[in-house]
Coordinates of C-alpha atoms in Angstrom, one line a residue:
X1 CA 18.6 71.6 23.0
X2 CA 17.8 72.4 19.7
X3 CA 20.6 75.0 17.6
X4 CA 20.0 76.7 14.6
X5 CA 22.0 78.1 11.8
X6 CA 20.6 80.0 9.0
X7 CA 21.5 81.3 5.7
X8 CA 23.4 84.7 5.8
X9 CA 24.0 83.6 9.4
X10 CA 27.1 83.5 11.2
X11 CA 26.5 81.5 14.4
X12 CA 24.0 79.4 15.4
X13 CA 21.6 80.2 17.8
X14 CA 19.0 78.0 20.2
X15 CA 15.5 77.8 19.4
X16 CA 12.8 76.0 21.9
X17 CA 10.9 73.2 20.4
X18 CA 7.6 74.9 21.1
X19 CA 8.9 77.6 18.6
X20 CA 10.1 75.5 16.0
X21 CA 6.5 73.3 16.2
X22 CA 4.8 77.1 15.4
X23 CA 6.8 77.6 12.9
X24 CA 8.2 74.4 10.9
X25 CA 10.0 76.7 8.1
X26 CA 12.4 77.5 10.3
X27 CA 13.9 74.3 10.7
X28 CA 13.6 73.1 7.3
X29 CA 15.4 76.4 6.4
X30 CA 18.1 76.3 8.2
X31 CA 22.0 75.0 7.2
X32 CA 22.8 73.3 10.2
X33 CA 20.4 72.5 12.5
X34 CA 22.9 71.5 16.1
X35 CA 20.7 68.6 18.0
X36 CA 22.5 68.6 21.7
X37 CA 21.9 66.3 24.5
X38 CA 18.6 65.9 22.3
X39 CA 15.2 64.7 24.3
X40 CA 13.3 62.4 22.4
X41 CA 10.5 64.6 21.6
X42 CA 13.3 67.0 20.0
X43 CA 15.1 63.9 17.9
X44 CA 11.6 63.2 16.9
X45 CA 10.4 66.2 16.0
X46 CA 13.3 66.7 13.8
X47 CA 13.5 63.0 12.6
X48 CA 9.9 63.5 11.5
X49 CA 9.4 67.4 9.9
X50 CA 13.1 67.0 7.6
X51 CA 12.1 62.8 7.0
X52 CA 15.5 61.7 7.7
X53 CA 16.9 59.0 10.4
X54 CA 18.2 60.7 13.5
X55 CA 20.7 58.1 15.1
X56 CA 20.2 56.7 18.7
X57 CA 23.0 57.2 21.4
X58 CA 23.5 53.7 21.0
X59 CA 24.1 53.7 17.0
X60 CA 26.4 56.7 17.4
X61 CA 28.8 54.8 19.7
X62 CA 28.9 52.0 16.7
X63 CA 32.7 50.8 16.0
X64 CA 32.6 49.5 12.8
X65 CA 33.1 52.2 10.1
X66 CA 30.1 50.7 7.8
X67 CA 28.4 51.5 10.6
X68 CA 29.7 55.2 10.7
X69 CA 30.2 55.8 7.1
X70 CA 27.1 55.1 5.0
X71 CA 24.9 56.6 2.4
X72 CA 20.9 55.7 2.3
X73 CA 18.4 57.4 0.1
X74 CA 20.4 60.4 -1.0
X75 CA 21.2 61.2 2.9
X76 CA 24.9 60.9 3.9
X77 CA 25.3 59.4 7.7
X78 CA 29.0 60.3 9.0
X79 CA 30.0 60.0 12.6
X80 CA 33.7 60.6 14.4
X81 CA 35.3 60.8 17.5
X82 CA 36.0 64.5 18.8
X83 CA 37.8 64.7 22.2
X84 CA 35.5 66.3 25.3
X85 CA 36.8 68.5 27.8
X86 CA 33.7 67.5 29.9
X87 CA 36.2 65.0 32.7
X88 CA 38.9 65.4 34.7
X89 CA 40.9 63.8 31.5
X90 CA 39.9 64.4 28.0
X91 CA 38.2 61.6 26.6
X92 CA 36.8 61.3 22.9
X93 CA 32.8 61.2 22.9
X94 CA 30.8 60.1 19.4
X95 CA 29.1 63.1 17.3
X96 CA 27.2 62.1 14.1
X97 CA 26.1 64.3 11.1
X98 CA 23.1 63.7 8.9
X99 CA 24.2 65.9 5.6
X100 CA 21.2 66.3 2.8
X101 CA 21.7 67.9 -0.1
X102 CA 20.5 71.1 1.7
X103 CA 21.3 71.5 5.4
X104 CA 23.2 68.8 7.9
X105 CA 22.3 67.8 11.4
X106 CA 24.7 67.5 13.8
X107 CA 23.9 65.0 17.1
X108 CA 26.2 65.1 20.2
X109 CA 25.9 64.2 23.6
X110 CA 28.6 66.1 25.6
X111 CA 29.9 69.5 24.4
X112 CA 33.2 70.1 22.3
X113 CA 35.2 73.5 22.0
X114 CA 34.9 72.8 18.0
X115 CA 31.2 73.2 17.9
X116 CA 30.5 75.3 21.0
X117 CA 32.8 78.5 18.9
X118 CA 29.7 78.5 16.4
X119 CA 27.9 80.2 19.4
X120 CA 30.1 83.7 19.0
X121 CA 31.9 84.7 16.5
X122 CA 34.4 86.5 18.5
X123 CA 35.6 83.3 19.2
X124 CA 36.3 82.1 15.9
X125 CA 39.9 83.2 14.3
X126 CA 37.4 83.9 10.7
X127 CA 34.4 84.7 10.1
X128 CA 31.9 84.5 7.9
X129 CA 28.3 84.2 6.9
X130 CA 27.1 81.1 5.4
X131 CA 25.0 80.2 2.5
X132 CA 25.3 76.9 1.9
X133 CA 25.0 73.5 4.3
X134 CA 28.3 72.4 2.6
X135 CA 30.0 75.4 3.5
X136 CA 28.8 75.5 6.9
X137 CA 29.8 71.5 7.7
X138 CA 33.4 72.4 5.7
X139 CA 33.9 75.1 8.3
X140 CA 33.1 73.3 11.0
X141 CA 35.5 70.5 9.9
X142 CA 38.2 73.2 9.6
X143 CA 37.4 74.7 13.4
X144 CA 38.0 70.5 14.9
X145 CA 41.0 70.5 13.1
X146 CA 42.2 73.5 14.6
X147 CA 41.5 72.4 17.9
X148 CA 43.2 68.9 17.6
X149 CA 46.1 70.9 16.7
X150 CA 45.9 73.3 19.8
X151 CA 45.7 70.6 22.2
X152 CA 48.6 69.1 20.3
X153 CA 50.3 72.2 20.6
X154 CA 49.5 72.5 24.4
X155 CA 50.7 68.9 24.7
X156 CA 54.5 69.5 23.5
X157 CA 54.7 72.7 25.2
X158 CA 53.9 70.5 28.1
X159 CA 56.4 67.8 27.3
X160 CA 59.1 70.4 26.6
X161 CA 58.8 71.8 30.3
X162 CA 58.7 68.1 31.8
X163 CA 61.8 67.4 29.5
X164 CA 63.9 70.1 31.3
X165 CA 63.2 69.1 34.5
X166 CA 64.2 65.4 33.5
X167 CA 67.0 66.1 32.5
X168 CA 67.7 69.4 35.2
X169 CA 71.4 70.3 35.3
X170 CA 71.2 73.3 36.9
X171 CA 70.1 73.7 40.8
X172 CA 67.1 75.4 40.3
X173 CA 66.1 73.2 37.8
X174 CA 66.6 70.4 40.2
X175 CA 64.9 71.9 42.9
X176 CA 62.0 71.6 40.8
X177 CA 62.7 68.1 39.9
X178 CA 62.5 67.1 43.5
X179 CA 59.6 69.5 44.4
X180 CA 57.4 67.6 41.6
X181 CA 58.5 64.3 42.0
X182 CA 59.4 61.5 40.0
X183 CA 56.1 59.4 40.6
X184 CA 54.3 62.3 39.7
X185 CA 56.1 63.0 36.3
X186 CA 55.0 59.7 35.5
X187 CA 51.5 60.3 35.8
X188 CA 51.7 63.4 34.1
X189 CA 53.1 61.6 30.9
X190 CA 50.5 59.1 31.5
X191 CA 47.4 61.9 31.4
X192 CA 49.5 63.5 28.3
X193 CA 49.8 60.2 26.6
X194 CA 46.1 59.4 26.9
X195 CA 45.2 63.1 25.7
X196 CA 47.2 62.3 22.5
X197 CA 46.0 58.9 22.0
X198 CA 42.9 60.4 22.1
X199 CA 43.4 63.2 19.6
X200 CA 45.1 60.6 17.0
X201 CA 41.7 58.7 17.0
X202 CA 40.0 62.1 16.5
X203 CA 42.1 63.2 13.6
X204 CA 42.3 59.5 11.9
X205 CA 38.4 59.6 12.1
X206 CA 38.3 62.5 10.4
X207 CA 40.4 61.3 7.9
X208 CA 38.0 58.5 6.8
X209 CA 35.3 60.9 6.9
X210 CA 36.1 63.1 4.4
X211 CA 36.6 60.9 1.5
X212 CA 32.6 60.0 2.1
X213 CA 31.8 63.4 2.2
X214 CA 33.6 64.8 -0.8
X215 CA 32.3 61.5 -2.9
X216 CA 29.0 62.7 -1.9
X217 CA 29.1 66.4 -2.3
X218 CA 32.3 67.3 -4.3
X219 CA 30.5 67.8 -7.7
X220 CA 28.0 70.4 -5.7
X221 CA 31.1 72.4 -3.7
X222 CA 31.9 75.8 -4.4
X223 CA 35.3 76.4 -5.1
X224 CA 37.0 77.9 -2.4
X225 CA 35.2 75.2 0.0
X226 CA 36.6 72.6 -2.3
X227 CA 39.7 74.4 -1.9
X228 CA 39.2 74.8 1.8
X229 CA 38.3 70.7 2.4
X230 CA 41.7 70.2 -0.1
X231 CA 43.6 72.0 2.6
X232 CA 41.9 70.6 5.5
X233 CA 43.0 67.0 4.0
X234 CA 46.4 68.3 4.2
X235 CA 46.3 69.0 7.6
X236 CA 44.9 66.1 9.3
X237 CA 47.4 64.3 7.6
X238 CA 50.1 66.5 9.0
X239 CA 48.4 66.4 12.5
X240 CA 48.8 62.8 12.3
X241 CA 52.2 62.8 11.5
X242 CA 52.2 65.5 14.5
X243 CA 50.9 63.2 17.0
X244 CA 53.2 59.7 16.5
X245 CA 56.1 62.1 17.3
X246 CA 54.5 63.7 20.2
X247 CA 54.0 59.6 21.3
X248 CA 57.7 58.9 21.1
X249 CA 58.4 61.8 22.8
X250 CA 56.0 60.8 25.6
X251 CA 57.4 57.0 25.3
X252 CA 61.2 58.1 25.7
X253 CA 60.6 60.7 28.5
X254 CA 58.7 58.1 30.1
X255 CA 61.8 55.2 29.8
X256 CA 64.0 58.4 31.0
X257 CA 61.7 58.9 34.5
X258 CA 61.2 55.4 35.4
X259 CA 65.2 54.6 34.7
X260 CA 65.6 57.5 36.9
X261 CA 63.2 55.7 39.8
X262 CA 65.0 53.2 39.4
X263 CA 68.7 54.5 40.1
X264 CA 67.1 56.3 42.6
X265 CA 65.6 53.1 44.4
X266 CA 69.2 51.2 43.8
X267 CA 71.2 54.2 45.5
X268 CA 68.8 53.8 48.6
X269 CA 69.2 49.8 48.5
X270 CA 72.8 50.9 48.5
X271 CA 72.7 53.3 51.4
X272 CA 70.5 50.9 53.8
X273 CA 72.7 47.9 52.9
X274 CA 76.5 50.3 53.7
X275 CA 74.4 51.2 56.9
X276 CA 73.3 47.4 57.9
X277 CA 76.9 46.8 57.7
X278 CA 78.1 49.8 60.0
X279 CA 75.5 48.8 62.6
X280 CA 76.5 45.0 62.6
X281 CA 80.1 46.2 62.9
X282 CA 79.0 48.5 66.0

């Protein structure tokens, strides 16, 4: 599936192939031109009308940041990790960029609340209508942070509830303890601790990515999107910081639980052992 975004546009919007073969300016017009779950005719067809390299599923799952990070002939190739809500539990899935002086390409195989916003506006906190690819990929940089930390958010909100049932004083409170289940607590930390795992290698991706970016656009950015990425640089690096604490949060509530099996398991060692006893007396 092929998205488009055009200048004075706010969202992008999907365009059939046969359309875009009729008329070949609007694809080399467009900002941002969204490739995803591409067939090979569409990669193709856009690898061959704009003249730049479109990167194979394959290339995009590269590890190596040379790899990920590289200029060639004036055309910037990024890629990063951006965490899918396609399974059961998040995982992180590879989306590349191909950023030209003019517009960027954007190439993913599974969808990603980030990108999917760009489809209405009403989902979008701000809005705005672009005129420039820079502006557009800046924005779009802006919406992944936000969404790392909303998941992060989610995540301690998460941990805060699990923490009171822990630690449960009160009856209720134990009630619910009991209800859920030790075992079960564990997984849950287990899930939450792979969903921030997850989200760090999201948000430390990013932050290799936008040093390349800026070196190869920061002379050509308007000011309040140089302002805008300045900001954005600030977050990630707070997210970052937001995420190693949200791990030793996981890591000590998950000491707490399984100390808490384990009493539990020596108390009924204890009770089977006081009974043995009784019933050997008897």
């Amino acid at each position: 599936m092929i998205h488009l975004l055009q200048p004075g546009e706010d969202s992008y919007k999907a365009v059939a192939l046969d359309e875009l073969r009729a008329s070949k300016p609007m694809l080399k017009d467009a900002l941002w031109i969204d490739l995803f779950q591409p067939t090979d005719e569409e990669s193709q067809f856009v690898e061959k009308t704009l003249g730049v390299d479109i990167p194979s599923r394959e290339e995009m799952n590269q590890i190596a940041e040379s790899s990920r990070l590289f200029e060639e002939n004036g055309v910037l190739y990024l890629s990063c990790w951006l965490l899918c809500l396609d399974t059961a539990i998040p995982t992180n899935s590879s989306v590349s960029f191909v950023l030209t002086p003019n517009r960027f390409v954007s190439i993913r195989h599974s969808d990603h609340h980030a990108i999917r916003i760009f489809n209405s506006t009403r989902s979008r906190l701000q809005t705005r209508r672009f005129h420039s690819g820079e502006g557009v990929f800046v924005d779009l940089l802006d919406n992944i942070a936000g969404h790392i930390a909303s998941m992060l958010r989610l995540v301690e909100q998460d941990l805060n509830s699990l923490s009171e049932q822990i630690f449960a004083e009160q009856k209720a409170q134990q009630k619910k303890l009991e209800k859920l289940g030790l075992k079960r607590i564990v997984q849950r930390l287990g899930k939450r601790n792979s969903v921030v795992a997850n989200l760090r290698e999201s948000s430390m991706s990013l932050s290799t990515l936008m040093p390349f970016f800026l070196g190869f656009a920061g002379k050509r950015l308007k000011p309040h999107v140089a302002e805008q990425l300045k900001s954005l640089e600030r977050d990630i690096k707070s997210l970052r910081q937001y995420d190693s604490e949200l791990s030793s949060e996981i890591n000590f509530l998950l000491d707490s639980t399984v100390g808490l099996i384990n009493f539990e398991q020596n108390q009924s060692i204890k009770i089977l052992s006081v009974a043995a006893v009784l019933v050997a007396l008897i």
